[in-house]
Coordinates of C-alpha atoms and ligand atoms in Angstrom, one line a residue:
X53 CA 0.0 0.0 0.0
X54 CA 2.1 2.9 -1.3
X55 CA 1.2 6.6 -0.7
X56 CA 2.3 9.4 -2.9
X57 CA 2.4 12.8 -1.2
X58 CA 2.3 16.0 -3.2
X59 CA 4.4 19.0 -2.2
X60 CA 3.5 22.2 -4.0
X61 CA 6.1 24.9 -4.7
X62 CA 4.7 27.1 -1.9
X63 CA 4.5 24.3 0.6
X64 CA 8.1 24.1 1.7
X65 CA 7.5 23.7 5.4
X66 CA 10.1 21.3 6.8
X67 CA 8.4 21.4 10.2
X68 CA 5.2 19.7 8.7
X69 CA 4.2 16.6 10.7
X70 CA 4.5 14.6 7.4
X71 CA 8.3 14.6 7.9
X72 CA 8.3 13.5 11.5
X73 CA 9.2 10.0 10.5
X74 CA 10.7 8.3 7.5
X75 CA 8.3 5.6 6.1
X76 CA 9.0 3.0 3.5
X77 CA 5.6 3.2 1.9
X78 CA 5.6 7.0 1.5
X79 CA 7.1 8.8 -1.5
X80 CA 7.0 12.6 -1.9
X81 CA 6.3 14.2 -5.3
X82 CA 7.4 17.7 -6.5
X83 CA 7.4 19.2 -10.0
X84 CA 8.5 22.3 -11.8
X85 CA 5.8 22.9 -14.3
X86 CA 4.8 25.2 -17.2
X87 CA 1.3 25.4 -15.8
X88 CA 2.9 27.4 -12.9
X89 CA 5.4 29.4 -15.0
X90 CA 2.9 30.4 -17.6
X91 CA -0.3 31.5 -15.8
X92 CA 1.1 35.1 -15.7
X93 CA 4.4 36.6 -17.0
X94 CA 6.5 36.2 -13.9
X95 CA 9.6 38.0 -12.9
X96 CA 12.7 35.9 -13.6
X97 CA 13.8 36.2 -9.9
X98 CA 10.4 34.8 -8.8
X99 CA 10.6 31.7 -11.0
X100 CA 14.2 31.1 -10.1
X101 CA 13.5 31.6 -6.3
X102 CA 10.7 29.0 -6.3
X103 CA 12.6 26.4 -8.4
X104 CA 15.7 26.8 -6.3
X105 CA 13.8 26.6 -3.0
X106 CA 12.0 23.5 -4.2
X107 CA 15.3 21.8 -5.2
X108 CA 16.9 22.7 -1.9
X109 CA 13.8 21.3 -0.1
X110 CA 13.8 18.1 -2.0
X111 CA 17.5 17.6 -1.3
X112 CA 16.8 18.1 2.4
X113 CA 14.1 15.5 2.4
X114 CA 16.3 13.0 0.6
X115 CA 19.2 13.7 3.0
X116 CA 16.8 12.8 5.8
X117 CA 16.0 9.5 4.2
X118 CA 12.7 10.3 2.5
X119 CA 11.9 9.0 -1.0
X120 CA 11.3 11.9 -3.4
X121 CA 10.2 12.0 -7.0
X122 CA 11.3 15.4 -8.4
X123 CA 10.5 16.5 -11.9
X124 CA 12.6 19.3 -13.3
X125 CA 11.0 21.6 -15.9
X126 CA 12.9 20.0 -18.8
X127 CA 12.5 16.3 -17.8
X128 CA 11.2 14.3 -20.7
X129 CA 8.5 12.6 -18.5
X130 CA 7.2 16.0 -17.3
X131 CA 3.7 16.6 -18.8
X132 CA 3.7 20.2 -17.3
X133 CA 0.3 19.5 -15.8
X134 CA -0.1 18.8 -12.1
X135 CA -2.7 16.1 -12.1
X136 CA -1.3 14.2 -15.1
X137 CA 2.2 14.2 -13.5
X138 CA 0.8 13.1 -10.2
X139 CA -1.3 10.3 -11.7
X140 CA 1.7 9.1 -13.8
X141 CA 4.0 9.0 -10.7
X142 CA 1.3 7.3 -8.6
X143 CA 1.1 4.6 -11.3
X144 CA 4.9 4.3 -11.6
X145 CA 5.3 3.4 -7.9
X146 CA 2.0 1.5 -7.6
X147 CA 0.4 4.0 -5.2
X148 CA -3.1 3.3 -4.0
X149 CA -3.3 6.6 -2.1
X150 CA -2.5 10.2 -2.9
X151 CA -2.2 12.8 -0.2
X152 CA -1.9 16.5 -0.6
X153 CA -1.8 19.6 1.6
X154 CA -4.7 22.1 1.1
X155 CA -3.4 24.5 -1.6
X156 CA -3.7 28.2 -1.0
X157 CA -4.9 29.1 -4.4
X158 CA -8.4 28.6 -5.6
X159 CA -7.3 27.4 -9.1
X160 CA -5.2 24.6 -7.6
X161 CA -7.9 23.7 -5.1
X162 CA -10.3 23.2 -8.0
X163 CA -7.7 21.2 -10.0
X164 CA -6.8 18.9 -7.1
X165 CA -10.5 18.4 -6.4
X166 CA -10.7 16.6 -9.8
X167 CA -8.3 13.9 -8.6
X168 CA -11.2 12.2 -6.9
X169 CA -12.6 11.4 -10.4
X170 CA -9.2 10.8 -12.0
X171 CA -7.6 8.4 -9.5
X172 CA -8.9 5.0 -8.6
X173 CA -7.4 4.9 -5.2
X174 CA -7.9 7.1 -2.1
X175 CA -7.2 10.9 -2.3
X176 CA -6.8 12.7 1.0
X177 CA -6.1 16.4 1.6
X178 CA -4.5 17.4 4.9
X179 CA -3.8 20.8 6.6
X180 CA -0.6 22.6 5.5
X181 CA 0.1 23.4 9.2
X182 CA 1.2 26.9 8.2
X183 CA -1.5 29.5 8.8
X184 CA -2.6 30.7 12.2
X185 CA -6.3 30.5 11.2
X186 CA -8.2 27.9 9.4
X187 CA -9.5 28.6 5.8
X188 CA -12.9 29.7 6.8
X189 CA -12.2 31.1 10.3
X190 CA -12.5 34.7 9.2
X191 CA -15.8 34.0 7.4
X192 CA -17.2 32.6 10.6
X193 CA -15.7 35.5 12.7
X194 CA -17.5 38.1 10.6
X195 CA -20.7 36.0 10.0
X196 CA -23.7 38.3 9.5
X197 CA -21.5 41.5 9.5
X198 CA -21.5 43.9 6.6
X199 CA -17.9 45.2 7.1
X200 CA -14.9 43.1 7.8
X201 CA -12.9 45.3 10.2
X202 CA -9.2 44.2 10.3
X203 CA -8.7 45.7 13.7
X204 CA -11.3 43.5 15.4
X205 CA -9.9 40.4 13.7
X206 CA -6.4 41.4 14.7
X207 CA -7.4 41.9 18.4
X208 CA -9.0 38.4 18.3
X209 CA -5.8 37.0 16.9
X210 CA -3.7 38.7 19.6
X211 CA -5.8 37.2 22.3
X212 CA -6.1 33.8 20.7
X213 CA -2.3 33.4 20.2
X214 CA -1.4 35.4 23.3
X215 CA 0.9 37.7 21.3
X216 CA 2.0 40.9 23.2
X217 CA -0.8 40.1 25.7
X218 CA -1.3 39.8 29.4
X219 CA -4.4 37.7 29.7
X220 CA -7.0 39.4 27.5
X221 CA -5.3 42.8 27.7
X222 CA -2.5 44.2 25.5
X223 CA 0.8 44.0 27.5
X224 CA 1.3 47.8 27.3
X225 CA -2.3 48.7 27.7
X226 CA -2.6 49.9 24.1
X227 CA -3.5 47.8 21.1
X228 CA -2.4 50.0 18.2
X229 CA 0.6 52.3 17.7
X230 CA -0.1 53.4 14.2
X231 CA -0.2 57.0 15.2
X232 CA 3.5 56.9 16.4
X233 CA 4.7 55.4 13.1
X234 CA 5.0 56.6 9.5
X235 CA 7.7 59.2 9.3
X236 CA 9.6 60.5 6.3
X237 CA 13.2 59.4 6.1
X238 CA 15.2 62.4 7.4
X239 CA 17.9 63.8 5.1
X240 CA 21.2 62.1 5.6
X241 CA 19.7 59.2 7.5
X242 CA 21.2 55.8 6.4
X243 CA 19.3 52.6 6.9
X244 CA 21.4 49.4 7.3
X245 CA 22.7 47.8 4.1
X246 CA 20.2 45.1 3.2
X247 CA 21.5 41.5 3.9
X248 CA 21.7 39.8 0.6
X249 CA 22.7 36.2 -0.4
X250 CA 24.8 35.0 -3.3
X251 CA 24.3 32.1 -5.5
X252 CA 25.2 31.1 -9.0
X253 CA 21.9 30.4 -10.7
X254 CA 23.0 30.3 -14.3
X255 CA 22.0 26.6 -14.8
X256 CA 18.4 27.3 -13.8
X257 CA 18.3 30.4 -16.0
X258 CA 19.7 28.4 -18.9
X259 CA 17.0 25.8 -18.4
X260 CA 14.3 28.5 -18.4
X261 CA 15.7 30.1 -21.6
X262 CA 16.0 26.8 -23.4
X263 CA 12.4 25.9 -22.4
X264 CA 11.1 29.2 -23.8
X265 CA 9.6 30.4 -20.5
X266 CA 8.6 34.0 -20.9
X267 CA 9.7 36.2 -17.9
X268 CA 10.0 39.8 -17.0
X269 CA 12.6 41.8 -15.0
X270 CA 16.3 41.2 -14.7
X271 CA 18.7 39.2 -12.5
X272 CA 22.4 38.8 -11.9
X273 CA 22.8 35.1 -12.6
X274 CA 26.1 34.8 -10.8
X275 CA 24.8 36.5 -7.6
X276 CA 21.2 35.6 -6.9
X277 CA 20.3 37.7 -3.8
X278 CA 17.2 36.0 -2.3
X279 CA 17.3 33.4 0.5
X280 CA 15.8 30.1 -0.4
X281 CA 16.5 27.8 2.5
X282 CA 15.3 27.7 6.1
X283 CA 18.8 28.4 7.4
X284 CA 19.1 31.5 5.2
X285 CA 15.6 32.5 6.2
X286 CA 16.6 32.4 9.8
X287 CA 19.7 34.5 9.0
X288 CA 17.5 37.1 7.4
X289 CA 15.1 37.0 10.3
X290 CA 18.0 37.6 12.8
X291 CA 19.3 40.4 10.6
X292 CA 15.8 42.0 10.6
X293 CA 15.4 41.7 14.4
X294 CA 18.9 43.1 15.1
X295 CA 19.2 45.8 12.5
X296 CA 15.8 46.8 11.1
X297 CA 13.3 46.3 14.0
X298 CA 14.5 49.4 15.9
X299 CA 13.1 51.7 13.1
X300 CA 10.6 49.4 11.3
X301 CA 7.5 51.3 12.4
X302 CA 9.0 54.8 12.1
X303 CA 9.9 54.4 8.5
X304 CA 7.4 51.8 7.4
X305 CA 5.7 54.3 5.0
X306 CA 8.8 56.2 3.9
X307 CA 10.0 56.1 0.3
X308 CA 13.3 57.2 -1.3
X309 CA 15.0 56.4 -4.6
X310 CA 18.3 55.9 -2.6
X311 CA 17.3 52.7 -0.6
X312 CA 15.1 49.9 -2.0
X313 CA 14.1 48.1 1.2
X314 CA 14.8 50.6 4.0
X315 CA 13.8 48.9 7.3
X316 CA 11.5 46.3 5.7
X317 CA 12.1 42.6 6.5
X318 CA 11.9 41.2 2.9
X319 CA 10.6 38.0 4.6
X320 CA 7.5 37.7 2.5
X321 CA 8.8 35.2 -0.1
X322 CA 10.1 33.0 2.8
X323 CA 6.9 33.1 4.7
X324 CA 4.6 32.7 1.6
X325 CA 6.6 29.7 0.4
X326 CA 6.2 28.4 4.0
X327 CA 10.0 28.0 4.4
X328 CA 9.6 30.1 7.6
X329 CA 6.5 29.9 9.8
X330 CA 4.7 33.1 10.6
X331 CA 4.7 32.3 14.3
X332 CA 8.5 31.9 14.2
X333 CA 8.7 35.4 12.9
X334 CA 6.2 36.8 15.4
X335 CA 7.8 35.1 18.4
X336 CA 11.4 36.2 17.3
X337 CA 10.3 39.8 17.3
X338 CA 8.2 39.5 20.5
X339 CA 10.9 37.6 22.5
X340 CA 13.6 40.1 21.6
X341 CA 11.4 43.0 22.7
X342 CA 10.6 41.2 26.0
X343 CA 14.3 40.5 26.6
X344 CA 15.5 44.1 25.7
X345 CA 12.8 46.8 25.6
X346 CA 15.4 49.4 24.7
X347 CA 16.4 47.7 21.5
X348 CA 13.1 48.6 19.7
X349 CA 10.1 50.4 21.1
X350 CA 6.7 48.8 21.3
X351 CA 5.4 50.9 18.4
X352 CA 8.0 49.3 16.1
X353 CA 7.3 45.8 17.4
X354 CA 3.5 46.1 17.4
X355 CA 3.6 47.7 13.9
X356 CA 5.4 44.7 12.6
X357 CA 3.4 42.1 14.4
X358 CA 0.2 43.7 13.1
X359 CA 1.3 43.0 9.5
X360 CA 2.0 39.3 10.0
X361 CA -0.6 38.3 12.7
X362 CA -3.2 40.8 11.5
X363 CA -3.0 41.7 7.8
X364 CA -1.6 38.5 6.4
X365 CA -4.1 36.2 8.1
X366 CA -6.9 38.7 7.4
X367 CA -6.1 38.7 3.7
X368 CA -6.0 35.0 3.5
X369 CA -9.4 34.8 5.3
X370 CA -11.0 37.3 2.9
X371 CA -9.7 35.3 0.0
X372 CA -11.4 32.1 1.0
X373 CA -14.5 33.9 2.2
X374 CA -15.0 35.6 -1.1
X375 CA -13.5 33.5 -3.9
X376 CA -14.2 32.8 -6.7
X377 CA -16.4 35.9 -7.2
X378 CA -13.6 38.2 -5.8
X379 CA -11.4 37.6 -8.8
X380 CA -13.9 39.4 -11.1
X381 CA -15.0 42.3 -8.9
X382 CA -14.7 45.7 -10.6
X383 CA -16.7 48.2 -8.4
X384 CA -15.7 51.3 -10.5
X385 CA -16.1 49.5 -13.8
X386 CA -12.6 50.6 -14.8
X387 CA -11.6 49.5 -18.3
X388 CA -8.3 51.2 -19.3
X389 CA -5.2 49.2 -20.2
X390 CA -2.0 49.5 -18.2
X391 CA 0.3 52.0 -20.0
X392 CA 3.3 50.2 -21.6
X393 CA 5.8 51.9 -19.3
X394 CA 4.6 49.8 -16.4
X395 CA 6.7 47.0 -18.0
X396 CA 9.9 49.0 -18.4
X397 CA 9.6 52.0 -16.0
X398 CA 10.2 54.5 -18.8
X399 CA 8.0 57.3 -17.5
X400 CA 8.9 60.9 -16.7
X401 CA 7.2 60.6 -13.3
X402 CA 10.0 60.1 -10.8
X403 CA 7.9 58.2 -8.3
X404 CA 6.6 55.7 -10.7
X405 CA 9.9 55.4 -12.6
X406 CA 11.7 54.5 -9.4
X407 CA 9.0 52.1 -8.0
X408 CA 8.7 50.2 -11.4
X409 CA 12.4 50.1 -12.2
X410 CA 13.2 48.9 -8.7
X411 CA 10.5 46.2 -9.0
X412 CA 12.0 45.1 -12.3
X413 CA 15.5 45.0 -10.8
X414 CA 14.7 43.3 -7.5
X415 CA 11.3 41.7 -7.9
X416 CA 10.5 43.7 -4.8
X417 CA 8.8 46.9 -3.7
X418 CA 7.7 47.7 -0.2
X419 CA 4.1 48.1 0.8
X420 CA 3.8 51.8 0.3
X421 CA 5.4 51.8 -3.1
X422 CA 2.9 49.1 -4.1
X423 CA -0.1 50.9 -2.6
X424 CA 0.6 54.6 -2.9
X425 CA 2.7 54.8 -6.1
X426 CA 1.9 52.1 -8.6
X427 CA -1.5 51.2 -7.1
X428 CA -2.5 54.8 -6.6
X429 CA -1.8 55.7 -10.2
X430 CA -3.6 52.6 -11.6
X431 CA -6.7 53.5 -9.6
X432 CA -6.7 57.2 -10.4
X433 CA -6.1 56.4 -14.1
X434 CA -9.0 53.8 -14.1
X435 CA -7.0 50.8 -15.2
X436 CA -9.0 47.5 -15.4
X437 CA -8.3 45.5 -12.2
X438 CA -7.5 42.4 -14.3
X439 CA -4.6 44.2 -15.8
X440 CA -3.5 45.5 -12.4
X441 CA -3.7 42.0 -10.9
X442 CA -1.7 40.4 -13.7
X443 CA 1.1 43.0 -13.2
X444 CA 1.3 42.5 -9.4
X445 CA 1.0 38.7 -9.7
X446 CA 3.9 38.6 -12.1
X447 CA 6.3 41.1 -10.8
X448 CA 6.8 40.4 -7.1
X449 CA 8.7 37.6 -5.7
X450 CA 6.1 37.1 -3.0
X451 CA 3.1 37.2 -5.3
X452 CA 0.7 34.3 -4.8
X453 CA -2.9 34.8 -5.7
X454 CA -4.4 34.6 -2.2
X455 CA -2.3 37.5 -0.9
X456 CA -1.8 39.4 -4.2
X457 CA -5.4 39.7 -5.3
X458 CA -6.8 40.7 -1.9
X459 CA -4.1 43.4 -1.6
X460 CA -4.4 44.5 -5.3
X461 CA -8.0 44.2 -6.2
X462 CA -9.2 44.8 -2.6
X463 CA -6.9 47.2 -0.7
X464 CA -5.3 49.0 -3.6
X465 CA -8.0 49.2 -6.3
X466 CA -11.1 49.2 -4.1
X467 CA -12.6 46.9 -6.8
X468 CA -14.4 45.0 -4.0
X469 CA -16.4 48.1 -3.2
X470 CA -15.1 48.2 0.4
X471 CA -14.7 44.7 1.8
X472 CA -11.0 45.2 2.6
X473 CA -10.8 49.0 2.9
X474 CA -13.3 51.5 4.1
X475 CA -12.3 54.0 1.4
X476 CA -10.0 54.0 -1.7
X477 CA -6.3 54.6 -1.1
X478 CA -5.8 57.5 -3.4
X479 CA -3.7 60.6 -3.0
X480 CA -2.5 63.7 -4.8
X481 CA 1.1 64.7 -4.9
X482 CA 0.8 65.9 -1.3
X483 CA 1.2 62.4 0.1
X484 CA 4.2 61.7 -2.1
X485 CA 5.9 64.9 -1.1
X486 CA 5.2 64.2 2.6
X487 CA 6.5 60.6 2.6
X488 CA 9.2 60.6 0.0
X489 CA 12.0 62.5 -1.7
X490 CA 10.7 61.6 -5.2
X491 CA 9.2 65.0 -6.0
X492 CA 12.6 66.7 -5.4
X493 CA 13.9 65.4 -8.7
X494 CA 10.9 65.1 -11.0
X495 CA 10.1 67.0 -14.2
X496 CA 6.6 67.5 -12.8
X497 CA 5.8 70.1 -10.2
X498 CA 4.2 68.6 -7.2
X499 CA 2.6 71.9 -6.2
X500 CA 1.1 72.6 -9.6
X501 CA -2.5 71.3 -10.3
X502 CA -2.9 72.2 -13.9
X503 CA -1.0 73.7 -16.8
X504 CA 2.5 73.0 -18.1
X505 CA 4.5 70.6 -15.8
X506 CA 1.6 70.0 -13.3
X507 CA 2.0 66.8 -11.4
X508 CA -0.4 64.2 -13.0
X509 CA -1.5 62.9 -9.5
X510 CA -3.1 66.3 -8.7
X511 CA -5.6 66.5 -11.5
X512 CA -6.2 62.7 -11.7
X513 CA -7.0 62.7 -8.0
X514 CA -9.9 65.2 -8.4
X515 CA -11.0 63.7 -11.6
X516 CA -11.3 60.3 -9.8
X517 CA -13.5 61.7 -7.1
X518 CA -15.6 63.7 -9.6
X519 CA -16.3 60.8 -11.9
X520 CA -17.1 58.4 -9.1
X521 CA -19.4 60.6 -7.1
X522 CA -22.4 58.3 -7.5
X523 CA -20.4 55.5 -5.9
X524 CA -18.4 57.4 -3.2
X525 CA -20.6 60.4 -2.5
X526 CA -22.3 58.8 0.5
X527 CA -19.2 57.3 2.0
X528 CA -18.9 59.1 5.4
X529 CA -15.1 58.9 5.3
X530 CA -15.0 60.8 2.0
X531 CA -17.5 63.6 2.7
X532 CA -14.8 66.2 3.4
X533 CA -13.3 65.7 -0.1
X534 CA -16.6 66.4 -1.8
X535 CA -17.2 69.5 0.3
X536 CA -13.8 70.8 -0.7
X537 CA -14.5 70.0 -4.4
X538 CA -17.9 71.7 -4.2
X539 CA -16.3 74.8 -2.8
X540 CA -13.7 75.1 -5.5
X541 CA -14.2 77.8 -8.1
X542 CA -15.8 76.5 -11.3
X543 CA -12.9 77.6 -13.5
X544 CA -10.4 75.7 -11.2
X545 CA -12.6 72.6 -11.4
X546 CA -12.8 72.8 -15.1
X547 CA -9.0 73.3 -15.4
X548 CA -8.4 70.2 -13.3
X549 CA -10.8 68.0 -15.2
X550 CA -9.5 69.2 -18.5
X551 CA -5.9 68.6 -17.4
X552 CA -6.8 65.1 -16.2
X553 CA -8.5 64.2 -19.5
X554 CA -5.5 65.5 -21.3
X555 CA -3.1 63.3 -19.3
X556 CA -5.4 60.3 -19.6
X557 CA -5.6 60.7 -23.4
X558 CA -1.8 60.8 -23.5
X559 CA -1.1 58.3 -20.8
X560 CA 1.7 56.7 -22.7
X561 CA 3.6 60.0 -22.8
X562 CA 3.5 60.7 -19.1
Ligands
LIG122 P1 7.4 44.0 5.7 O1 7.1 45.4 5.5 O2 8.7 43.7 6.4 O3 6.2 43.3 6.5 C1 6.4 42.1 7.2 C2 5.5 41.0 6.7 O4 4.1 41.3 7.0 C3 5.5 40.7 5.2 O5 6.6 39.9 4.9 C4 4.2 40.0 5.0 O6 4.3 38.7 5.3 C5 3.3 40.7 6.0 N1 2.4 41.8 5.4 C6 2.6 43.1 5.5 N2 1.6 43.7 4.8 C7 0.8 42.8 4.4 C8 -0.4 42.8 3.7 N3 -1.0 43.9 3.3 N4 -1.0 41.6 3.3 C9 -0.4 40.4 3.7 N5 0.7 40.4 4.4 C10 1.3 41.5 4.7 N6 2.2 40.7 -0.1 C11 2.6 39.5 -0.4 O7 3.1 38.7 0.4 N7 2.3 39.0 -1.7 C12 1.8 39.9 -2.7 O8 1.6 39.4 -3.8 C13 1.4 41.2 -2.3 N8 0.9 42.0 -3.2 C14 0.6 43.3 -2.8 C15 0.0 44.2 -3.8 C16 -0.4 45.4 -3.4 C17 -1.0 46.3 -4.4 C18 -0.1 45.9 -2.1 C19 -0.5 47.3 -1.7 C20 0.4 45.0 -1.1 C21 0.8 43.7 -1.5 N9 1.4 42.9 -0.5 C22 1.7 41.6 -0.9 C23 1.5 43.2 0.9 C24 2.9 43.8 1.2 O9 3.2 44.9 0.4 C25 4.0 42.8 1.2 O10 3.7 41.7 2.0 C26 5.3 43.4 1.7 O11 5.7 44.5 0.9 C27 6.4 42.4 1.6 O12 7.7 42.9 1.9 P2 8.4 42.6 3.3 O13 8.5 41.2 3.5 O14 9.6 43.4 3.3 O15 7.3 43.2 4.3
LIG123 FE1 5.4 61.7 -8.6 FE2 4.2 64.1 -9.1 FE3 6.1 63.9 -7.2 FE4 6.7 63.7 -9.8 S1 5.8 65.5 -8.8 S2 7.5 62.4 -8.1 S3 4.9 62.6 -10.6 S4 4.1 62.9 -7.1

């Protein structure tokens, strides 16, 4: 009675109970497949990171004595289709049972569901033992509620997992330190040099090129910088706690063309591929704070824990509560195409140029670059959410649909009409000027609203509110904006709208 156990590319959790003992009748199955490289044009660093991490993981299992079938992308027997590969491998070892961990993507969930009809033996899914909530826990938590307030979910999680808690009260008496965080990077301030890794990945790149996999972005194939093993993940985590934690909250929202990751952890790929468990990250930060409260203040620590324990689990819960409908929501009925410069960064707007070029160079941008630069522009310009999703899904090393789509379509594009956010995240140049140094070296003038050289964000911002009044006018969090708009002199309003239309009609030239 042989069992074949599937391990997907984002299920690299060595601590899973599957691996507690070596069993003769169990064989593990992993495969690099075109069905995964081709569902969006991915960044080359993302594809390389996943394949490398999978190969390292398979090698660890084998070294521990487990049996592993590993299909490389160019293996002759690789059908490039998950179920066909699985069925063929099951037959080759005479397996009467296939087990898999619940996948985190809806499309894979559907695909693996079909195994029941395709395989004559027993098919059994098990938990991935990764998340801190079950698939439908958030849906149950908010049952009967119209709004899904992250803050109440987060407080429940703090209590449930006893993180920064004393009984059912926050350890410092305060739940939320958002107000203390979010400063601009002072002139001359130098964040720590990011901890990078080095690997020669030319053989993987050669395989991708020969196979004709289409990718975006660049990489240095002699010095691949992302960590792909648990040991490297722990090194990056230690670096984060030692060097970045002290200012994480302070500069969480800051942006500058000089530094690409500032005080951010860059742990998202490791956590999303399950190489590192979210609770390992949370406890490392919490324990360090408990041991040495002078190292990093509670506002830095709570600000970080909120992201992992709160936002990450919340997004995953929203995904399973709202899929598959979520993937086609388009509240504003936006229908414009992404301008072509989203794919090469060749725009005159300094903020977008930097955020996009950085993303192409590192397969990474931090949260505020994603939300308030690229996302903000896409929303103001009325880009179709499908186009926006495809871009985010492809370009970032940490992009897996459950966390990409909820952040992009939900938080950033408000295409869900307010499930994730209570109002759209849009801003004029004021925000960019306040939180970044981008505007200092831009051909556009951040103070100018219309006319020659006016910053596009200014007119697009008012144009957005004006054209969506029927959908946003009654939102109590936006009332102020409409009162300001209504008080504006008619000629100023007309100039703003005409400027915005001009920019939208010439979007490729911006
Ligand atoms: P840090 O700033 O160091 O934060 C620590 C950790 O908190 C992250 O590693 C991540 O695990 C978690 N986290 C923080 N914010 C969020 C959030 N909003 N949702 C879920 N987890 C969060 N994150 C992804 O992991 N994959 C995506 O595809 C993705 N797409 C995004 C698209 C848009 C439009 C936006 C606005 C955000 C997106 N995010 C996504 C969330 C966030 O931007 C990234 O998690 C973060 O930038 C990763 O970098 P980091 O590890 O340095 O994060
Ligand atoms: Fe971006 Fe406008 Fe500032 Fe230029 S002036 S960097 S386009 S916000």
